[in-house]
Coordinates of C-alpha atoms and ligand atoms in Angstrom, one line a residue:
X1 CA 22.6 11.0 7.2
X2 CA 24.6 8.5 5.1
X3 CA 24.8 4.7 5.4
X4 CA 28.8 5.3 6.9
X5 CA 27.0 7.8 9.0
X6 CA 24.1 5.7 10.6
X7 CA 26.5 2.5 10.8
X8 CA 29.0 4.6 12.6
X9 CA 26.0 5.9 15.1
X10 CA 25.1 2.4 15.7
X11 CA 28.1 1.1 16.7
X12 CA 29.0 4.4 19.0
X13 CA 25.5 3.1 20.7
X14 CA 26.1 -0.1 21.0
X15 CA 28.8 0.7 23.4
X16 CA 27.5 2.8 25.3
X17 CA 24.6 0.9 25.8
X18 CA 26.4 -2.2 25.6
X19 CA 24.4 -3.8 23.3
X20 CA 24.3 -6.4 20.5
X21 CA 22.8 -6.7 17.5
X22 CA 21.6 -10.4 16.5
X23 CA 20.8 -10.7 12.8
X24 CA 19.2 -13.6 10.7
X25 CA 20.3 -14.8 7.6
X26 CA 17.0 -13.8 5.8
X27 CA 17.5 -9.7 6.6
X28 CA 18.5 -7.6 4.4
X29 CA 22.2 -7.6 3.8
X30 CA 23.3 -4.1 4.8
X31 CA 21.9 -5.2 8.4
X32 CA 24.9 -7.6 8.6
X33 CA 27.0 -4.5 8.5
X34 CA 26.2 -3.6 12.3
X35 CA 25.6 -7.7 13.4
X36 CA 27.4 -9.0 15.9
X37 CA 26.2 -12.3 15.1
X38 CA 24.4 -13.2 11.8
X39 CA 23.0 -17.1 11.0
X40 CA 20.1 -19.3 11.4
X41 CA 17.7 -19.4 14.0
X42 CA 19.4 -22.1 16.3
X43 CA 23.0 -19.7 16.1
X44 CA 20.6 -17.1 16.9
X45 CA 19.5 -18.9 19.7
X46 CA 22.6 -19.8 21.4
X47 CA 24.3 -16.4 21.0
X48 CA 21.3 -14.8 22.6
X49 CA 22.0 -17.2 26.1
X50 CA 25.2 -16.6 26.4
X51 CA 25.7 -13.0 24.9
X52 CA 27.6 -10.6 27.8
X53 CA 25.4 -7.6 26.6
X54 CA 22.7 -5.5 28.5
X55 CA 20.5 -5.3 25.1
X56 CA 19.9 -7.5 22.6
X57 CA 18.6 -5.8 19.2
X58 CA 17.3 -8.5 17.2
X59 CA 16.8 -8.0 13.7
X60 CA 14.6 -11.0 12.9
X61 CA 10.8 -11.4 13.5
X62 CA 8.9 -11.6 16.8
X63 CA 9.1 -15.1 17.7
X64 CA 13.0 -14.7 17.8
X65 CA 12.9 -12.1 19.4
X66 CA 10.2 -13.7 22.3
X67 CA 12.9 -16.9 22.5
X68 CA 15.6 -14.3 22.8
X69 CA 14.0 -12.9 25.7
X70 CA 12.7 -16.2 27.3
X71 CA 16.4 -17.4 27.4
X72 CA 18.3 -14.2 28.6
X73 CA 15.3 -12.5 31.0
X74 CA 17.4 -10.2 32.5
X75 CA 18.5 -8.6 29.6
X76 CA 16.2 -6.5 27.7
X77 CA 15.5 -7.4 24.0
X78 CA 14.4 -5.5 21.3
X79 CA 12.6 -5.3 18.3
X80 CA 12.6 -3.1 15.8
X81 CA 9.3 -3.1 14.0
X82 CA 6.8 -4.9 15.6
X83 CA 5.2 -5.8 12.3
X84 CA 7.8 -8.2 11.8
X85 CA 5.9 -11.3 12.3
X86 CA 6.3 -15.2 10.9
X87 CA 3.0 -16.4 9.0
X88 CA 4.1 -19.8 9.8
X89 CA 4.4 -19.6 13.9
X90 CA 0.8 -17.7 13.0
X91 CA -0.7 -21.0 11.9
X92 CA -1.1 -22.6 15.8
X93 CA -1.9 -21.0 19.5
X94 CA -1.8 -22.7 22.4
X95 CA -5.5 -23.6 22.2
X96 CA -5.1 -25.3 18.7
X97 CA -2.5 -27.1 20.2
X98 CA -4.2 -28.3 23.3
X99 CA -6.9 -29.7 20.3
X100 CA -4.6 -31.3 18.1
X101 CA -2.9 -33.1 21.8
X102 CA -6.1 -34.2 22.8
X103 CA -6.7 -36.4 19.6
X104 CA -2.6 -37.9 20.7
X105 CA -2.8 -38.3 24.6
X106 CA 0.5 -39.5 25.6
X107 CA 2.9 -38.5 22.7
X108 CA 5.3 -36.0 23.1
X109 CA 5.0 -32.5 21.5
X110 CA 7.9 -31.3 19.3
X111 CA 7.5 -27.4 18.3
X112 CA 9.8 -25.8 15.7
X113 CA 10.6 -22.5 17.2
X114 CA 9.1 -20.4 14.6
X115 CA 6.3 -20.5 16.9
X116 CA 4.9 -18.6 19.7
X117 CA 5.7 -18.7 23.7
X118 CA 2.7 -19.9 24.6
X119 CA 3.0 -22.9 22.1
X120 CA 6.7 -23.8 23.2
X121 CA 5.1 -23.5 26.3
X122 CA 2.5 -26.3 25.7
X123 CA 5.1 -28.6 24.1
X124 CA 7.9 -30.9 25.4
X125 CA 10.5 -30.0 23.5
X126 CA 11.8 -27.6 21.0
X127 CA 13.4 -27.9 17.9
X128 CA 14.7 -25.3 14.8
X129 CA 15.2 -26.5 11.0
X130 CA 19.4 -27.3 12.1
X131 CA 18.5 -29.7 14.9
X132 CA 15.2 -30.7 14.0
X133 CA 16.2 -34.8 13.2
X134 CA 18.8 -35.3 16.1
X135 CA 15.8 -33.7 18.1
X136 CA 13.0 -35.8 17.3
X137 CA 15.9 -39.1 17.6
X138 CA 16.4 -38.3 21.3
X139 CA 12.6 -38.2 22.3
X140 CA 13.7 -42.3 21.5
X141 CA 9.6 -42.4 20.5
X142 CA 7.8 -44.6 18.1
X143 CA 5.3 -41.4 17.8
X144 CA 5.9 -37.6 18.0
X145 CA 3.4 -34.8 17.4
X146 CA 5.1 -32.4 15.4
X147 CA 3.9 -28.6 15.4
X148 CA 3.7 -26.2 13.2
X149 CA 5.8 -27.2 10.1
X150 CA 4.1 -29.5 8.2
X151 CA 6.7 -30.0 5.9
X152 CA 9.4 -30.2 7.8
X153 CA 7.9 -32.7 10.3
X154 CA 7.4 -34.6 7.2
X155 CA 10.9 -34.4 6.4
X156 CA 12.3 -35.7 9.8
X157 CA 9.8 -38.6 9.3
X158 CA 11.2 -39.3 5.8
X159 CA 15.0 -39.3 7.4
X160 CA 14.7 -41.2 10.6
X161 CA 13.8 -44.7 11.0
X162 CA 10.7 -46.4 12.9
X163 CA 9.8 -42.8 13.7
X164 CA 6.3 -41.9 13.0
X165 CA 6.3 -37.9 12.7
X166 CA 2.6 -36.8 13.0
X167 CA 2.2 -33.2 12.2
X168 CA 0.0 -30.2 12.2
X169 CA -1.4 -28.7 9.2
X170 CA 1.2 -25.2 9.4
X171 CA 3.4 -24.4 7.1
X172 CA 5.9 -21.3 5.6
X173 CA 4.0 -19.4 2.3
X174 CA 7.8 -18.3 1.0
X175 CA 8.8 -22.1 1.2
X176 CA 5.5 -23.8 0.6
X177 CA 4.7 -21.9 -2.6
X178 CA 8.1 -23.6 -4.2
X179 CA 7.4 -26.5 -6.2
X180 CA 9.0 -29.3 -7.9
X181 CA 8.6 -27.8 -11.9
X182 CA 10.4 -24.6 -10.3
X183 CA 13.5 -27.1 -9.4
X184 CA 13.2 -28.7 -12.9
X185 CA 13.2 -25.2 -14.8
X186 CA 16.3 -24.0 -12.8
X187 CA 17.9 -27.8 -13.5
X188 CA 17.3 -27.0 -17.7
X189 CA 18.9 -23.5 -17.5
X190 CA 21.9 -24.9 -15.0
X191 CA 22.0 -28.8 -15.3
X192 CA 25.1 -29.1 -13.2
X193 CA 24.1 -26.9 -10.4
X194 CA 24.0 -28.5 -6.9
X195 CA 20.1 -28.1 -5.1
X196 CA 20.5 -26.6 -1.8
X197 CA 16.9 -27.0 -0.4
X198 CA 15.3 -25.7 3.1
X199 CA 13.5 -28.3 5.1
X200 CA 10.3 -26.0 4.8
X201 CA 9.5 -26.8 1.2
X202 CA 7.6 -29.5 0.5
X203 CA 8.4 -32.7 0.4
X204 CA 8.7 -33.3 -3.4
X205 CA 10.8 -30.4 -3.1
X206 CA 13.3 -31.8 -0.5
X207 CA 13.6 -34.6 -2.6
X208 CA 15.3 -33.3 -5.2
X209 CA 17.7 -31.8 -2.9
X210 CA 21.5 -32.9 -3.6
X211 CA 21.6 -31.7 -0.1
X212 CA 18.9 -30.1 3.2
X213 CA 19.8 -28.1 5.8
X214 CA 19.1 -25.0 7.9
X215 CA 20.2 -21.3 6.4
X216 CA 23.5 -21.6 8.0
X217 CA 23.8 -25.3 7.0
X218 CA 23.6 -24.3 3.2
X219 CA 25.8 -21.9 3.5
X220 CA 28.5 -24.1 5.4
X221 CA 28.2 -26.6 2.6
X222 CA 28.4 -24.1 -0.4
X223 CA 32.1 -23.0 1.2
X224 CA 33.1 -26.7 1.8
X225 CA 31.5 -27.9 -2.0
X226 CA 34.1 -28.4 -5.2
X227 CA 30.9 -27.4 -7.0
X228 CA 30.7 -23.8 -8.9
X229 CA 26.7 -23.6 -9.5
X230 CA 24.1 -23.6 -7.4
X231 CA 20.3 -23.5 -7.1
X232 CA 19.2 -22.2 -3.9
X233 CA 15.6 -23.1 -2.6
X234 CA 15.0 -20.6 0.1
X235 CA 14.6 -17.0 0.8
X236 CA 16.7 -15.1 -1.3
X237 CA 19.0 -13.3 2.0
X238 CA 20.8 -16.7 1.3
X239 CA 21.6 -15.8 -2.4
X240 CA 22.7 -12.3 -1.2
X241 CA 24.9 -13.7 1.5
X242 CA 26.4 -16.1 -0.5
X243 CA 27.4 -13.8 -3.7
X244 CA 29.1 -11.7 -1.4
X245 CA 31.5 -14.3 0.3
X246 CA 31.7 -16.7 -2.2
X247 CA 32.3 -14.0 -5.7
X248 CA 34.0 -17.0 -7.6
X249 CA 30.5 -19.3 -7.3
X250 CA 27.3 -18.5 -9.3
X251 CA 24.0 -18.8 -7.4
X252 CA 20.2 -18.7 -8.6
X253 CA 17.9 -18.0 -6.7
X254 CA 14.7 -20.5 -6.7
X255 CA 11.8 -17.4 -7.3
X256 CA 12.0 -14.3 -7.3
X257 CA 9.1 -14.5 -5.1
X258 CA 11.0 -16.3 -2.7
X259 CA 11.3 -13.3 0.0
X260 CA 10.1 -12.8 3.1
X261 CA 8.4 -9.5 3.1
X262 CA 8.3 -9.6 7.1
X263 CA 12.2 -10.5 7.3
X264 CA 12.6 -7.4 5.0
X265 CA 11.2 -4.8 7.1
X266 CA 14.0 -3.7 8.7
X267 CA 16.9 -1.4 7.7
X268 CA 20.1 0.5 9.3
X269 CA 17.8 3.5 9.9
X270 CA 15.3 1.3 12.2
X271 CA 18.7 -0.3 14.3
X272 CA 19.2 3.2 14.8
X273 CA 16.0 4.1 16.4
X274 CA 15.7 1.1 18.2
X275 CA 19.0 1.6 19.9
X276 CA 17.8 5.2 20.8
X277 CA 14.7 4.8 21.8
X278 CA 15.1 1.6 23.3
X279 CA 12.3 0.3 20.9
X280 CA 10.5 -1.9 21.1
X281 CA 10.8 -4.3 24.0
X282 CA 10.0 -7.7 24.1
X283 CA 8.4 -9.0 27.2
X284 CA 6.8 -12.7 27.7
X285 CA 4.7 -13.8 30.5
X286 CA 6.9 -14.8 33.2
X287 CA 4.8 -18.2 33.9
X288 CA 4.4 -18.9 29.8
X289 CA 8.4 -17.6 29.5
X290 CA 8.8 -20.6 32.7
X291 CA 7.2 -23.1 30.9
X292 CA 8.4 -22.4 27.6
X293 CA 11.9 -22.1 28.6
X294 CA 12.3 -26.5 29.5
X295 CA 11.4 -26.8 25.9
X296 CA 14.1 -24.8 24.3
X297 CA 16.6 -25.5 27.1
X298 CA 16.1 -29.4 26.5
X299 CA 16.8 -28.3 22.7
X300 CA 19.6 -26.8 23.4
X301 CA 21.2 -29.2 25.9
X302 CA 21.3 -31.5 22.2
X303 CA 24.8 -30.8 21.0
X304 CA 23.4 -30.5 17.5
Ligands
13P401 P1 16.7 -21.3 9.9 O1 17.1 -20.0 10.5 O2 16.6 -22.4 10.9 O3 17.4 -21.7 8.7 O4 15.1 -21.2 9.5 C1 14.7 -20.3 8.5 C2 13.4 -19.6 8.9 O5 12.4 -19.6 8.3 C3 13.5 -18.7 10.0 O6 12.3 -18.1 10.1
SF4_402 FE1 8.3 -17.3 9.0 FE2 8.6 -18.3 6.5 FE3 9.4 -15.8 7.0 FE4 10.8 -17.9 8.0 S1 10.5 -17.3 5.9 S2 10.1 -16.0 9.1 S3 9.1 -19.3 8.4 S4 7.3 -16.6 7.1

């Protein structure tokens, strides 16, 4: 079968089954071709509550696809490889968590949502890498526990005011391997390129950042900025995404070794299957899914 071929399948499936396909910005970029929404992970997020669709197919890793499920229960999610993990939500579980609380009794827990259920489940709120400041601002605390991002826990701290952010060790290998003489060898080869920097690098890295936001968020500003260069310091899907909508802009990626090898698992072929086979569904605990669910509902209720 040819690529017209399997796309063409896909869509027939999709409504007959009437399903949806959800895909993240860090896929591969042929997936895009079947999305019916592609974007960050808060997007993500709110398409998945209020999607009309029987099935959700989300082309992202687990932990999406767990919030996916945890916010639309009745419908049934799927995904496609079930290798497709995040090394960073791997860095806590909910007994690590119940540790690092006990050494912080009365402060509230923020978790970034690349985590698991159980862990959104142990915290008070939720948070994703686009909402992450206003979210810590409206706990209105001198203190907040921040889990698993180190980094960008650290970040929130360095923008908001009075606000100490206190954070577990976690952290992203794609963004945490990016350092500061990476920036300055991009800056020598294209000195007047703007830095468009992911709040999961380090903090040395954000620094040199003529501006920080989620996927989406650097996207949104590359459209909007005057600016015709640009050095982009996260996963390459970004780069991709942006040379094909923006042809007239040049973009450079950070490293080439900035890819998620778990965001790149999937292709058309396994949208395919998983719409056939109806493979592979997601299911959460329903008492975890309960608990878990007031901290990504509180998220979302912040219009940020
Ligand atoms: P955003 O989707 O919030 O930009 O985060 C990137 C990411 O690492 C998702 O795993
Ligand atoms: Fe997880 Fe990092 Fe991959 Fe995002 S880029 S899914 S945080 S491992």
């Amino acid at each position: 079968m040819d690529k017209a071929q399997i796309i063409q399948k896909i869509n027939k499936l999709k409504k007959e089954k009437n399903a949806i396909v959800l895909a993240h910005t860090y896929q591969n970029i042929e997936i895009d071709e079947v999305a019916d929404f592609s974007g960050d992970s808060l997007y993500l997020s709110r398409q998945a509550a209020a999607a009309n669709a029987d099935i959700i197919v989300f082309a992202g890793v687990y932990f999406m696809a767990e919030t996916a499920k945890i916010l639309s229960p009745d419908k049934t999610v799927l995904l496609p490889n079930l290798s497709a993990g995040c090394a960073m939500a791997d860095k806590i579980n909910a007994a690590q968590l119940r540790e690092f609380k006990k050494n912080y009794p009365s402060l509230p827990v923020v978790c970034y949502v690349n985590s698991t259920a159980e862990v959104k489940a142990e915290s008070d709120i939720c948070c994703t890498s686009a909402n992450a400041l206003n979210v810590v601002k409206s706990l209105n605390a001198k203190e907040v526990l921040f889990v698993p991002d180190k980094h960008l826990g650290a970040y929130a701290q360095s923008q908001i005011e009075g606000v100490k952010v206190i954070t577990y060790p976690g952290f992203c290998p794609v963004h945490h391997a990016i350092t500061v003489d990476d920036i300055k060898d991009k800056k020598l080869l294209y000195p007047d390129a703007k830095v468009m920097v992911h709040p999961e690098c380090p903090d040395a890295v954000t620094q040199t950042a003529d501006f920080v936001g989620s996927t989406t968020a650097i996207i949104k500003a590359v459209k909007q900025s005057k600016a015709q260069e640009f050095i982009i310091v996260t996963e390459k899907g970004v780069v991709q995404r942006l040379e094909r909508d923006c042809p007239d802009k040049k973009f450079v990626l950070i490293n080439e070794k900035a890819v998620c090898e778990t965001m790149k698992l999937l292709h058309l072929e396994d949208i395919l299957r998983s719409l056939e086979n109806n493979e592979y569904e997601i299911k959460v605990d329903e008492k975890i899914a309960a608990r878990a669910l007031k901290s990504i509902d509180r998220m979302i209720s912040i219009n940020a």
